[in-house]
Coordinates of C-alpha atoms in Angstrom, one line a residue:
M11 CA 0.0 0.0 0.0
D12 CA 1.5 3.4 -1.0
Q13 CA 2.1 6.3 1.4
T14 CA -0.7 8.5 0.0
T15 CA -3.3 5.7 0.5
L16 CA -2.1 5.2 4.1
N17 CA -2.3 9.0 4.7
F18 CA -5.9 9.0 3.5
I19 CA -6.8 6.1 5.7
F20 CA -5.4 7.6 8.9
V21 CA -6.6 11.2 8.3
G22 CA -9.9 10.1 6.9
A23 CA -10.7 7.8 9.9
S24 CA -9.8 10.6 12.3
F25 CA -11.9 13.1 10.5
A26 CA -14.8 10.8 10.4
L27 CA -14.5 10.4 14.1
Y28 CA -14.5 14.2 14.6
F29 CA -17.5 14.8 12.4
G30 CA -19.4 12.0 14.1
I31 CA -18.7 13.5 17.5
A32 CA -19.7 17.0 16.3
I33 CA -23.1 15.6 15.0
W34 CA -23.7 13.6 18.2
A35 CA -22.8 16.5 20.5
R36 CA -24.5 19.2 18.5
A37 CA -25.3 22.3 20.6
G38 CA -29.0 22.9 21.0
S39 CA -28.8 25.9 23.4
T40 CA -26.6 28.8 24.1
S41 CA -25.5 27.2 27.4
E42 CA -24.3 24.1 25.4
F43 CA -22.7 26.3 22.7
Y44 CA -20.8 28.5 25.2
A45 CA -20.1 26.3 28.1
A46 CA -21.1 22.7 27.2
G47 CA -23.9 22.9 29.7
R48 CA -21.4 23.1 32.6
G49 CA -21.4 19.3 32.9
V50 CA -17.9 18.3 31.8
N51 CA -15.9 15.9 34.0
P52 CA -12.6 17.5 35.1
V53 CA -10.5 14.7 33.7
V54 CA -12.3 15.0 30.4
N55 CA -12.0 18.8 30.5
G56 CA -8.3 18.4 31.3
M57 CA -7.8 16.3 28.2
A58 CA -9.8 18.7 26.1
T59 CA -7.9 21.6 27.5
A60 CA -4.6 19.9 26.7
A61 CA -5.8 19.4 23.1
D62 CA -7.0 23.0 23.0
W63 CA -3.6 24.1 24.2
M64 CA -1.3 21.8 22.3
S65 CA -1.8 23.6 19.0
A66 CA 0.1 23.6 15.8
A67 CA 2.7 25.6 17.7
S68 CA 3.2 22.8 20.2
F69 CA 2.9 19.8 17.8
I70 CA 4.2 21.1 14.6
S71 CA 6.4 24.2 15.3
M72 CA 7.9 23.9 18.8
A73 CA 10.2 21.0 18.0
G74 CA 11.3 22.8 14.9
L75 CA 12.2 26.0 16.8
I76 CA 14.1 23.9 19.4
A77 CA 15.9 22.0 16.6
F78 CA 17.2 25.1 14.8
T79 CA 17.9 27.2 17.9
G80 CA 18.7 24.6 20.6
Y81 CA 18.6 25.0 24.4
N82 CA 17.5 28.7 24.2
N83 CA 14.0 27.7 22.9
S84 CA 13.4 25.4 25.8
L85 CA 11.9 28.6 27.3
F86 CA 8.7 27.8 25.3
L87 CA 8.3 24.7 27.5
M88 CA 9.0 26.6 30.7
G89 CA 6.8 29.5 29.8
W90 CA 3.8 27.6 28.6
T91 CA 3.7 25.1 31.5
G92 CA 4.5 27.8 34.1
G93 CA 1.5 29.7 32.7
Y94 CA -0.8 26.8 33.5
V95 CA 0.3 26.8 37.1
L96 CA -0.4 30.6 37.3
M97 CA -3.8 30.0 35.7
A98 CA -4.7 27.1 38.0
M99 CA -3.7 29.1 41.2
L100 CA -4.7 32.6 40.4
L101 CA -7.5 32.7 37.8
A102 CA -9.4 29.5 37.0
P103 CA -11.3 28.9 40.3
Y104 CA -12.2 32.5 40.8
L105 CA -13.5 33.0 37.3
R106 CA -15.5 29.8 37.6
K107 CA -16.9 31.0 40.9
F108 CA -18.1 34.1 39.1
G109 CA -20.4 31.9 37.0
K110 CA -20.3 33.6 33.6
Y111 CA -19.8 32.4 30.0
T112 CA -17.0 34.5 28.7
V113 CA -14.0 36.6 29.8
P114 CA -15.5 39.9 28.6
E115 CA -18.6 39.1 30.6
F116 CA -16.5 38.9 33.8
V117 CA -14.7 42.1 32.9
G118 CA -18.0 44.0 32.2
D119 CA -19.6 42.9 35.5
R120 CA -16.6 43.3 37.7
Y121 CA -15.8 46.7 36.4
Y122 CA -19.6 47.6 36.2
S123 CA -19.1 49.0 32.7
Q124 CA -20.3 48.2 29.2
S125 CA -17.2 50.1 27.9
A126 CA -14.9 47.8 29.8
R127 CA -16.8 44.8 28.4
V128 CA -16.4 46.1 24.8
V129 CA -12.7 46.9 25.2
A130 CA -12.3 43.3 26.6
V131 CA -14.0 42.0 23.5
V132 CA -11.6 44.0 21.3
C133 CA -8.6 42.6 23.2
L134 CA -10.0 39.1 22.9
I135 CA -10.6 39.4 19.1
V136 CA -7.1 40.8 18.5
I137 CA -5.4 38.1 20.7
S138 CA -7.5 35.2 19.2
T139 CA -7.2 36.3 15.6
T140 CA -3.4 36.6 15.9
Y141 CA -3.3 33.2 17.6
V142 CA -5.5 31.5 15.0
I143 CA -3.3 32.8 12.1
G144 CA -0.6 30.5 13.5
Q145 CA -3.0 27.6 13.7
M146 CA -4.3 28.0 10.2
A147 CA -0.7 28.3 8.9
G148 CA 0.2 25.1 10.7
A149 CA -2.9 23.3 9.4
G150 CA -2.0 24.4 5.9
V151 CA 1.5 22.8 6.3
A152 CA -0.1 19.5 7.5
F153 CA -2.7 19.4 4.7
S154 CA -0.2 20.4 2.1
R155 CA 1.9 17.3 2.9
F156 CA -1.0 15.0 3.3
L157 CA -2.6 16.0 0.0
E158 CA 0.7 16.8 -1.7
V159 CA -0.5 20.3 -2.7
E160 CA 0.9 23.8 -2.1
S161 CA 0.7 25.1 1.5
D162 CA -1.8 27.8 0.5
S163 CA -4.2 25.2 -0.9
G164 CA -3.8 23.1 2.2
L165 CA -4.7 26.1 4.4
I166 CA -7.9 26.7 2.5
I167 CA -8.9 23.1 2.9
A168 CA -8.1 23.2 6.6
A169 CA -10.4 26.2 7.0
C170 CA -13.3 24.4 5.3
V171 CA -12.9 21.4 7.6
V172 CA -12.7 23.4 10.8
A173 CA -15.8 25.4 9.7
V174 CA -17.9 22.2 9.6
Y175 CA -17.3 20.8 13.1
A176 CA -16.6 24.1 15.0
V177 CA -19.7 25.9 13.7
L178 CA -21.9 22.9 14.2
G179 CA -21.0 21.8 17.7
G180 CA -20.0 24.9 19.7
M181 CA -18.3 24.2 23.1
K182 CA -20.2 21.0 23.6
G183 CA -19.1 19.5 20.3
I184 CA -15.6 21.0 20.5
T185 CA -15.0 19.5 24.0
Y186 CA -15.6 15.9 23.0
T187 CA -13.9 16.4 19.6
Q188 CA -10.9 17.7 21.4
V189 CA -10.7 14.6 23.6
A190 CA -10.6 12.5 20.5
Q191 CA -8.0 14.8 19.0
Y192 CA -5.8 14.7 22.1
C193 CA -5.7 10.9 21.8
V194 CA -4.8 11.1 18.2
L195 CA -2.1 13.7 18.6
I196 CA -0.4 12.3 21.6
I197 CA -0.1 8.8 20.0
A198 CA 1.0 10.4 16.7
Y199 CA 3.7 12.5 18.5
T200 CA 5.2 9.8 20.9
I201 CA 5.3 6.7 18.6
P202 CA 7.6 8.3 16.0
A203 CA 9.7 9.8 18.9
I204 CA 10.1 6.3 20.4
F205 CA 11.1 4.8 17.1
I206 CA 13.7 7.5 16.5
S207 CA 15.1 7.3 20.0
L208 CA 15.5 3.6 19.7
Q209 CA 17.1 4.0 16.2
L210 CA 19.7 6.6 17.4
T211 CA 20.4 5.6 21.1
G212 CA 18.6 2.3 21.8
N213 CA 16.6 4.0 24.6
P214 CA 12.8 3.7 24.1
I215 CA 12.0 6.8 26.2
P216 CA 12.8 9.9 24.1
G217 CA 13.4 12.2 27.0
L218 CA 16.1 9.8 28.3
G219 CA 17.4 9.1 24.9
L220 CA 18.3 12.8 24.6
F221 CA 20.9 12.2 27.3
S222 CA 22.0 8.8 26.0
T223 CA 24.9 7.7 23.8
M224 CA 24.8 7.0 20.1
N225 CA 24.3 3.6 18.6
E226 CA 26.7 1.9 16.3
G227 CA 26.4 1.9 12.5
L228 CA 24.7 5.3 12.1
P229 CA 25.4 7.4 8.9
G230 CA 27.1 10.8 8.8
G231 CA 30.4 9.8 10.5
V232 CA 28.6 9.5 13.9
E233 CA 30.8 7.9 16.5
A234 CA 29.2 5.2 18.7
G235 CA 29.2 5.6 22.5
V236 CA 29.4 9.4 22.4
P237 CA 26.5 11.3 24.1
L238 CA 23.9 12.5 21.6
L239 CA 24.1 16.1 22.6
T240 CA 27.9 16.1 22.3
T241 CA 27.6 14.5 18.9
L242 CA 25.1 17.2 17.8
D243 CA 27.2 20.0 19.2
G244 CA 30.3 18.8 17.3
L245 CA 28.5 18.4 13.9
L246 CA 26.9 21.8 14.2
T247 CA 30.1 23.6 15.0
D248 CA 31.9 21.8 12.2
L249 CA 29.2 23.2 9.8
G250 CA 29.5 26.7 11.3
F251 CA 26.3 26.8 13.3
N252 CA 26.1 27.6 17.0
E253 CA 26.4 24.8 19.6
Y254 CA 23.0 23.2 20.3
T255 CA 23.5 23.5 24.0
A256 CA 24.8 27.1 24.0
T257 CA 22.9 29.9 25.8
T258 CA 22.6 33.6 24.9
N259 CA 21.2 36.6 26.7
P260 CA 19.7 35.5 30.0
W261 CA 17.8 38.8 30.4
L262 CA 15.9 38.2 27.1
M263 CA 15.3 34.6 27.9
A264 CA 13.7 35.6 31.3
L265 CA 11.6 38.3 29.6
Y266 CA 10.4 35.9 26.9
T267 CA 9.6 33.2 29.5
L268 CA 7.6 35.7 31.6
S269 CA 5.7 36.8 28.4
L270 CA 4.7 33.2 27.7
M271 CA 3.7 32.5 31.3
I272 CA 1.4 35.5 31.9
G273 CA 0.3 35.3 28.3
T274 CA -0.8 31.7 28.8
A275 CA -2.7 32.7 32.0
G276 CA -4.5 35.4 30.1
L277 CA -5.6 33.4 27.0
P278 CA -9.3 33.7 26.6
H279 CA -9.9 30.5 24.7
V280 CA -8.1 28.5 27.4
I281 CA -9.9 30.3 30.3
I282 CA -13.4 29.6 28.9
R283 CA -12.6 25.9 29.2
F284 CA -12.8 26.2 32.9
F285 CA -16.4 27.6 32.7
T286 CA -17.5 24.1 31.5
V287 CA -17.1 22.2 34.8
P288 CA -19.8 21.8 37.4
R289 CA -17.9 23.1 40.5
V290 CA -15.1 25.5 41.5
A291 CA -12.9 22.7 42.7
D292 CA -13.3 21.0 39.3
A293 CA -11.7 24.1 37.7
R294 CA -8.5 23.5 39.7
W295 CA -8.6 19.8 39.0
S296 CA -9.1 20.5 35.3
A297 CA -5.9 22.6 35.2
G298 CA -4.0 19.9 37.1
W299 CA -5.1 17.1 34.7
A300 CA -4.3 19.4 31.7
L301 CA -0.8 19.8 33.0
V302 CA -0.4 16.0 33.2
F303 CA -1.7 15.5 29.7
I304 CA 0.5 18.4 28.3
A305 CA 3.6 17.0 30.0
L306 CA 3.4 13.8 28.0
L307 CA 4.1 15.8 24.9
Y308 CA 6.3 18.5 26.4
L309 CA 8.7 16.1 27.9
T310 CA 9.2 14.5 24.5
A311 CA 9.5 17.7 22.4
P312 CA 13.2 18.5 23.3
A313 CA 14.2 15.0 22.2
V314 CA 12.3 15.3 19.0
G315 CA 14.0 18.6 18.2
A316 CA 17.5 17.4 18.9
M317 CA 17.1 14.1 17.1
A318 CA 15.5 15.7 14.1
R319 CA 18.4 18.2 13.7
L320 CA 20.8 15.3 13.9
N321 CA 18.9 13.3 11.2
I322 CA 18.9 16.4 8.9
I323 CA 22.6 16.8 9.2
T324 CA 23.3 13.1 8.5
T325 CA 20.9 13.2 5.6
M326 CA 22.7 16.1 4.0
W327 CA 26.2 14.8 4.9
P328 CA 25.8 10.9 4.8
N329 CA 29.6 10.5 4.8
G330 CA 30.3 12.9 7.6
V331 CA 31.3 16.6 7.4
E332 CA 34.8 15.6 6.2
G333 CA 33.4 13.5 3.4
E334 CA 31.1 14.3 0.4
A335 CA 27.7 15.8 0.7
V336 CA 24.6 14.2 -0.6
A337 CA 24.3 14.1 -4.5
V338 CA 21.4 15.8 -6.2
D339 CA 20.3 12.6 -7.7
D340 CA 20.5 10.8 -4.3
L341 CA 18.2 13.0 -2.4
P342 CA 15.8 10.8 -0.5
D343 CA 12.1 10.4 -1.5
W344 CA 10.8 12.3 1.5
F345 CA 12.8 15.3 0.2
R346 CA 11.1 15.3 -3.2
T347 CA 7.7 14.8 -1.6
W348 CA 8.1 17.9 0.6
E349 CA 9.5 20.0 -2.3
V350 CA 6.0 19.8 -3.9
T351 CA 4.7 21.9 -1.0
G352 CA 7.1 24.7 -1.6
L353 CA 8.2 24.5 2.1
L354 CA 11.5 22.7 1.3
G355 CA 13.9 23.4 -1.5
V356 CA 17.5 23.0 -2.7
E357 CA 19.7 24.7 -5.4
D358 CA 23.0 23.4 -6.7
L359 CA 24.7 26.8 -6.6
N360 CA 28.2 25.6 -7.8
G361 CA 26.9 23.0 -10.2
D362 CA 28.9 20.1 -8.7
G363 CA 25.9 17.8 -8.5
M364 CA 26.1 17.8 -4.6
I365 CA 23.9 19.6 -2.1
Q366 CA 25.9 21.2 0.7
Y367 CA 24.3 22.3 4.0
Y368 CA 26.3 24.6 6.2
N369 CA 26.4 28.2 7.6
A370 CA 28.0 30.2 4.9
G371 CA 28.2 33.3 7.1
S372 CA 30.4 31.9 9.8
E373 CA 34.2 31.3 10.0
A374 CA 33.9 27.6 10.2
G375 CA 31.4 27.7 7.3
A376 CA 33.7 29.9 5.2
A377 CA 36.6 27.6 5.8
L378 CA 34.5 24.6 4.8
A379 CA 33.5 26.5 1.6
E380 CA 37.0 27.4 0.7
A381 CA 38.3 23.8 1.2
N382 CA 35.5 22.4 -0.9
G383 CA 34.9 25.1 -3.5
L384 CA 31.4 25.8 -2.2
E385 CA 29.4 29.0 -3.0
G386 CA 26.8 29.0 -0.3
N387 CA 24.3 26.9 1.7
E388 CA 22.4 24.9 -1.0
L389 CA 19.5 23.9 1.3
V390 CA 17.8 27.2 0.3
T391 CA 14.3 26.6 1.8
F392 CA 13.6 24.7 5.0
N393 CA 10.4 25.8 6.8
R394 CA 10.8 24.8 10.4
D395 CA 7.1 23.9 10.7
I396 CA 7.6 20.8 8.6
L397 CA 10.2 19.2 10.9
V398 CA 7.9 17.1 13.1
L399 CA 5.7 16.0 10.1
A400 CA 8.8 15.1 8.1
N401 CA 10.8 13.5 10.9
P402 CA 9.4 10.0 10.5
E403 CA 10.2 10.1 6.8
I404 CA 13.7 11.5 7.4
A405 CA 14.3 8.5 9.8
Q406 CA 12.8 6.1 7.3
L407 CA 10.1 4.8 9.7
P408 CA 7.2 2.6 8.4
G409 CA 4.4 4.2 6.3
W410 CA 1.7 3.8 8.9
V411 CA 3.8 6.0 11.3
I412 CA 3.9 8.7 8.7
G413 CA 0.1 8.5 8.2
L414 CA -0.4 8.6 12.0
I415 CA 1.7 11.8 12.4
A416 CA -0.2 13.5 9.5
A417 CA -3.4 12.8 11.4
G418 CA -1.8 14.1 14.6
G419 CA -0.6 17.3 13.1
L420 CA -4.0 18.1 11.7
A421 CA -5.7 17.2 15.0
A422 CA -3.3 19.6 16.9
A423 CA -3.9 22.5 14.5
L424 CA -7.6 22.1 14.1
S425 CA -8.4 21.5 17.8
T426 CA -6.9 24.9 18.9
A427 CA -8.3 26.7 15.9
A428 CA -11.8 25.5 16.9
G429 CA -11.3 26.7 20.5
L430 CA -10.1 30.1 19.3
L431 CA -12.9 30.6 16.9
L432 CA -15.4 29.7 19.6
A433 CA -13.9 32.3 21.9
I434 CA -14.2 34.9 19.1
S435 CA -17.8 34.0 18.2
S436 CA -18.9 33.9 21.8
A437 CA -17.4 37.4 22.4
I438 CA -19.2 38.8 19.4
S439 CA -22.6 37.2 19.8
H440 CA -22.8 37.2 23.6
D441 CA -20.8 40.2 24.7
L442 CA -21.4 42.6 21.8
I443 CA -24.8 41.6 20.2
K444 CA -26.6 40.2 23.2
S445 CA -25.3 42.6 25.9
T446 CA -24.8 45.9 23.9
I447 CA -26.5 46.0 20.5
N448 CA -29.6 43.9 20.8
P449 CA -30.4 42.8 24.4
N450 CA -33.8 41.4 23.3
I451 CA -32.4 38.9 20.8
S452 CA -33.8 35.4 21.2
E453 CA -31.7 32.5 22.2
K454 CA -32.1 31.1 18.6
G455 CA -31.0 34.4 17.2
E456 CA -28.0 34.6 19.5
L457 CA -27.0 31.0 18.5
M458 CA -27.2 32.0 14.8
A459 CA -25.2 35.1 15.4
A460 CA -22.5 33.0 17.1
R461 CA -22.2 30.7 14.1
I462 CA -22.2 33.5 11.6
S463 CA -19.5 35.4 13.5
M464 CA -17.4 32.1 13.7
L465 CA -17.6 31.7 9.9
V466 CA -16.5 35.3 9.4
A467 CA -13.6 34.7 11.8
I468 CA -12.6 31.7 9.8
V469 CA -12.5 33.7 6.6
V470 CA -10.4 36.5 8.2
A471 CA -8.0 34.0 9.8
T472 CA -7.6 32.1 6.5
Y473 CA -6.7 35.3 4.6
L474 CA -4.1 36.3 7.2
G475 CA -2.8 32.8 7.5
L476 CA -1.8 32.9 3.8
N477 CA 0.8 35.5 4.7
P478 CA 1.7 34.9 8.4
P479 CA 4.3 37.1 10.1
G480 CA 6.4 34.1 11.0
F481 CA 6.5 30.4 11.8
A482 CA 3.5 29.0 13.7
A483 CA 5.2 29.2 17.1
Q484 CA 6.4 32.7 16.4
V485 CA 3.0 34.0 15.5
V486 CA 1.5 32.3 18.6
A487 CA 4.2 34.0 20.7
L488 CA 2.9 37.3 19.5
A489 CA -0.6 36.4 20.7
F490 CA 0.8 35.5 24.1
G491 CA 2.4 39.0 24.3
L492 CA -1.0 40.6 23.5
A493 CA -2.8 38.5 26.1
A494 CA 0.0 39.3 28.7
A495 CA -0.3 43.0 28.0
S496 CA -4.1 43.3 27.9
L497 CA -6.3 40.7 29.6
F498 CA -4.0 39.1 32.2
P499 CA -3.4 42.3 34.3
T500 CA -7.1 43.2 34.1
L501 CA -8.2 39.8 35.3
M502 CA -5.7 39.8 38.1
M503 CA -6.6 43.3 39.3
G504 CA -10.3 42.4 39.0
I505 CA -9.9 39.4 41.3
F506 CA -7.3 40.6 43.8
S507 CA -7.8 44.4 44.0
K508 CA -11.0 46.2 45.2
R509 CA -9.5 49.6 44.3
I510 CA -9.3 49.3 40.5
N511 CA -12.4 50.9 39.0
S512 CA -13.9 50.9 35.5
K513 CA -12.0 53.9 34.2
G514 CA -8.7 52.4 35.4
A515 CA -9.5 49.1 33.8
V516 CA -10.4 50.5 30.5
A517 CA -7.4 52.8 30.4
G518 CA -5.1 50.0 31.5
M519 CA -6.4 47.6 28.9
L520 CA -6.0 50.2 26.1
A521 CA -2.5 51.2 27.3
G522 CA -1.3 47.5 27.3
L523 CA -3.0 46.6 24.0
V524 CA -2.1 49.7 22.0
S525 CA 1.5 49.8 23.2
T526 CA 2.1 46.2 22.3
C527 CA 0.3 46.4 19.0
L528 CA 2.3 49.4 18.0
Y529 CA 5.5 47.6 18.9
L530 CA 4.5 44.6 16.8
F531 CA 3.4 46.6 13.8
L532 CA 6.5 48.8 13.7
Y533 CA 8.8 45.8 13.3
L534 CA 6.5 43.2 11.7
G535 CA 4.3 45.4 9.4
W536 CA 1.0 47.1 10.0
F537 CA -1.6 44.4 10.7
F538 CA 1.2 42.0 9.7
I539 CA 0.9 43.0 6.0
P540 CA 4.2 42.2 4.3
G541 CA 6.3 45.2 3.3
T542 CA 4.8 47.7 5.8
A543 CA 7.3 47.4 8.6
M544 CA 8.9 50.7 9.5
L545 CA 11.8 49.4 11.7
D546 CA 14.1 46.4 11.5
S547 CA 15.7 44.1 14.1
S548 CA 18.8 46.4 14.5
Q549 CA 16.5 49.1 15.9
Y550 CA 14.8 47.1 18.7
L551 CA 14.1 49.2 21.8
F552 CA 16.7 48.1 24.4
G553 CA 17.2 45.0 22.2
I554 CA 13.7 43.7 23.0
P555 CA 12.2 41.7 20.0
P556 CA 8.4 42.0 19.4
T557 CA 7.8 38.5 20.8
H558 CA 9.3 39.5 24.1
F559 CA 7.3 42.7 24.6
G560 CA 4.3 41.3 26.5
P561 CA 5.6 41.9 30.1
I562 CA 6.4 45.6 29.2
G563 CA 2.8 46.1 27.9
A564 CA 1.5 44.4 31.1
L565 CA 3.6 46.8 33.2
F566 CA 2.0 49.7 31.3
N567 CA -1.4 48.2 31.9
F568 CA -0.9 47.8 35.7
I569 CA 0.6 51.3 36.1
V570 CA -2.0 53.2 34.1
A571 CA -4.9 51.3 35.7
Y572 CA -3.5 52.1 39.2
L573 CA -2.9 55.8 38.5
V574 CA -6.3 56.4 36.8
S575 CA -8.2 54.5 39.5
N576 CA -6.6 56.5 42.2
A577 CA -7.3 59.8 40.4
T578 CA -11.0 59.0 40.0
E579 CA -13.9 57.8 42.1
E580 CA -13.9 54.7 44.3
V581 CA -15.3 51.4 43.3
P582 CA -19.0 51.0 44.4
Q583 CA -19.5 49.1 47.7
E584 CA -21.5 46.3 46.0
I585 CA -18.7 45.6 43.6
Q586 CA -16.2 45.5 46.4
E587 CA -18.4 43.0 48.1
L588 CA -18.6 41.0 44.9
V589 CA -14.8 40.9 44.6
E590 CA -14.6 39.7 48.2
S591 CA -17.1 36.9 47.6
V592 CA -15.3 35.8 44.4
R593 CA -12.0 35.4 46.3
I594 CA -13.6 32.8 48.5
P595 CA -13.7 29.8 46.0
R596 CA -16.5 27.8 47.5
G597 CA -19.6 27.0 45.4
A598 CA -20.6 28.6 42.1
G599 CA -23.8 29.8 40.8
A600 CA -25.2 29.0 37.3
A601 CA -24.3 31.4 34.5
V602 CA -26.6 34.4 34.4
D603 CA -27.3 36.7 31.5
H604 CA -27.5 40.4 32.1

């Protein structure tokens, strides 16, 4: 059976399962559409939250970022998991105690202001739209390989698929679909990793294989008995790249980790998952179970990244760095398959019939080029988002493993995209239309508005996903910065401070959101449109990249909110009592419309 047929079987079976669940769990009321009727078991919710969380950035892109940067990008693991601890301890139980459907609804009621609610909606839409760009781009990568089409075509197909089951099922359908997607993606991620770890080190546990020694008989001049990381460091430095285990600026690493942590805790599509459980205690348990399920993938990702980078080097230099590179005619089948997508490409610059892969801009690379008559790195295109999907093919694993990981990549991208789109549609239908524009709208009309707004969000996300401002994980990091700067401080002050009033909250949110958006747009282009950037990386303020700016925006939010609140009237007594009652996480009322 050929590879394309196997891919169709695995992906087709998983999609049939998702669609079947969406039809079975179709939302029939706004309560089911927004919060799954508040009847989800915390273990089930933890698994659904893990799938919602482990997006294309986690499944497809994170290992690629670690592979090409090394130790420094382990901060993604620390920031994202640390953010869940913050969310479990500081936000989830208190927001569940409040008993609402959406994050803007909490903001509007806590700050006794429709203006605050509308600003929160704007923040949510900006955050979620930025985040979903990365998911759609990742889904496009997965579909392009699975169907062997260009990545743009794959993205449009992915948008059509997510439109069917997300629009139909709402939170109820998405919850149970995400449970199935978690099972698919975790199996798809770990099985190839186990195979590759055994192949390279003989250790079946990838996380331990990362610190094991190399097997005998491996290509690329790899010496048996040498630790994997030592081998990788040596190969990379010989080719002119940085050591895999090297570290850079600790200040920027700390800032980026903090941005990911507080951004995670402020992500609206994750927070609304904790509104689906019956009790306040269940919200904490859901976060705990989510961390367990997330850890299964996150403890494997560093090994996948390192082993993939090693496999790429030995593919390009099968005789070792001192020997001949791979010949154009001897490029493996997986290489030719990925070239069709436009995400991988080579060019024989010096016409010697070989494809050399090295860092032409380094001293070691220049020396290698001079010794071999090379003219530059001939691996001219390598999109980092393909690494996990291509890894089983690079390691020559069985065809069914490749089909399985194709299904897993699609499950990861589509599960998070669905959660984000639900957050956007809920904010528009419930917090804008129901609470502000047309309070008398019927439940049926509100449900229809939610589905229409979700379709519009899919169209916008698809358009932006065709020209994303970076790799999937980089785009997602921008969304984290926006969440860190806008919603996280507002939620924290809303729960733990009785002094912050409506004027302070609105001013703080706007200060955090606007300052962060301006910083992103100046360096990445206005609204991420290519060619509209006004500054480049050499002009970063204090050397801070756009992906690291979230904590600075959050600081602006806190300071402005505090100053404005202290310069204006006090919070009404009934709101102060409300804040006091929310901080005692015992019991929770049903969601109430206002």
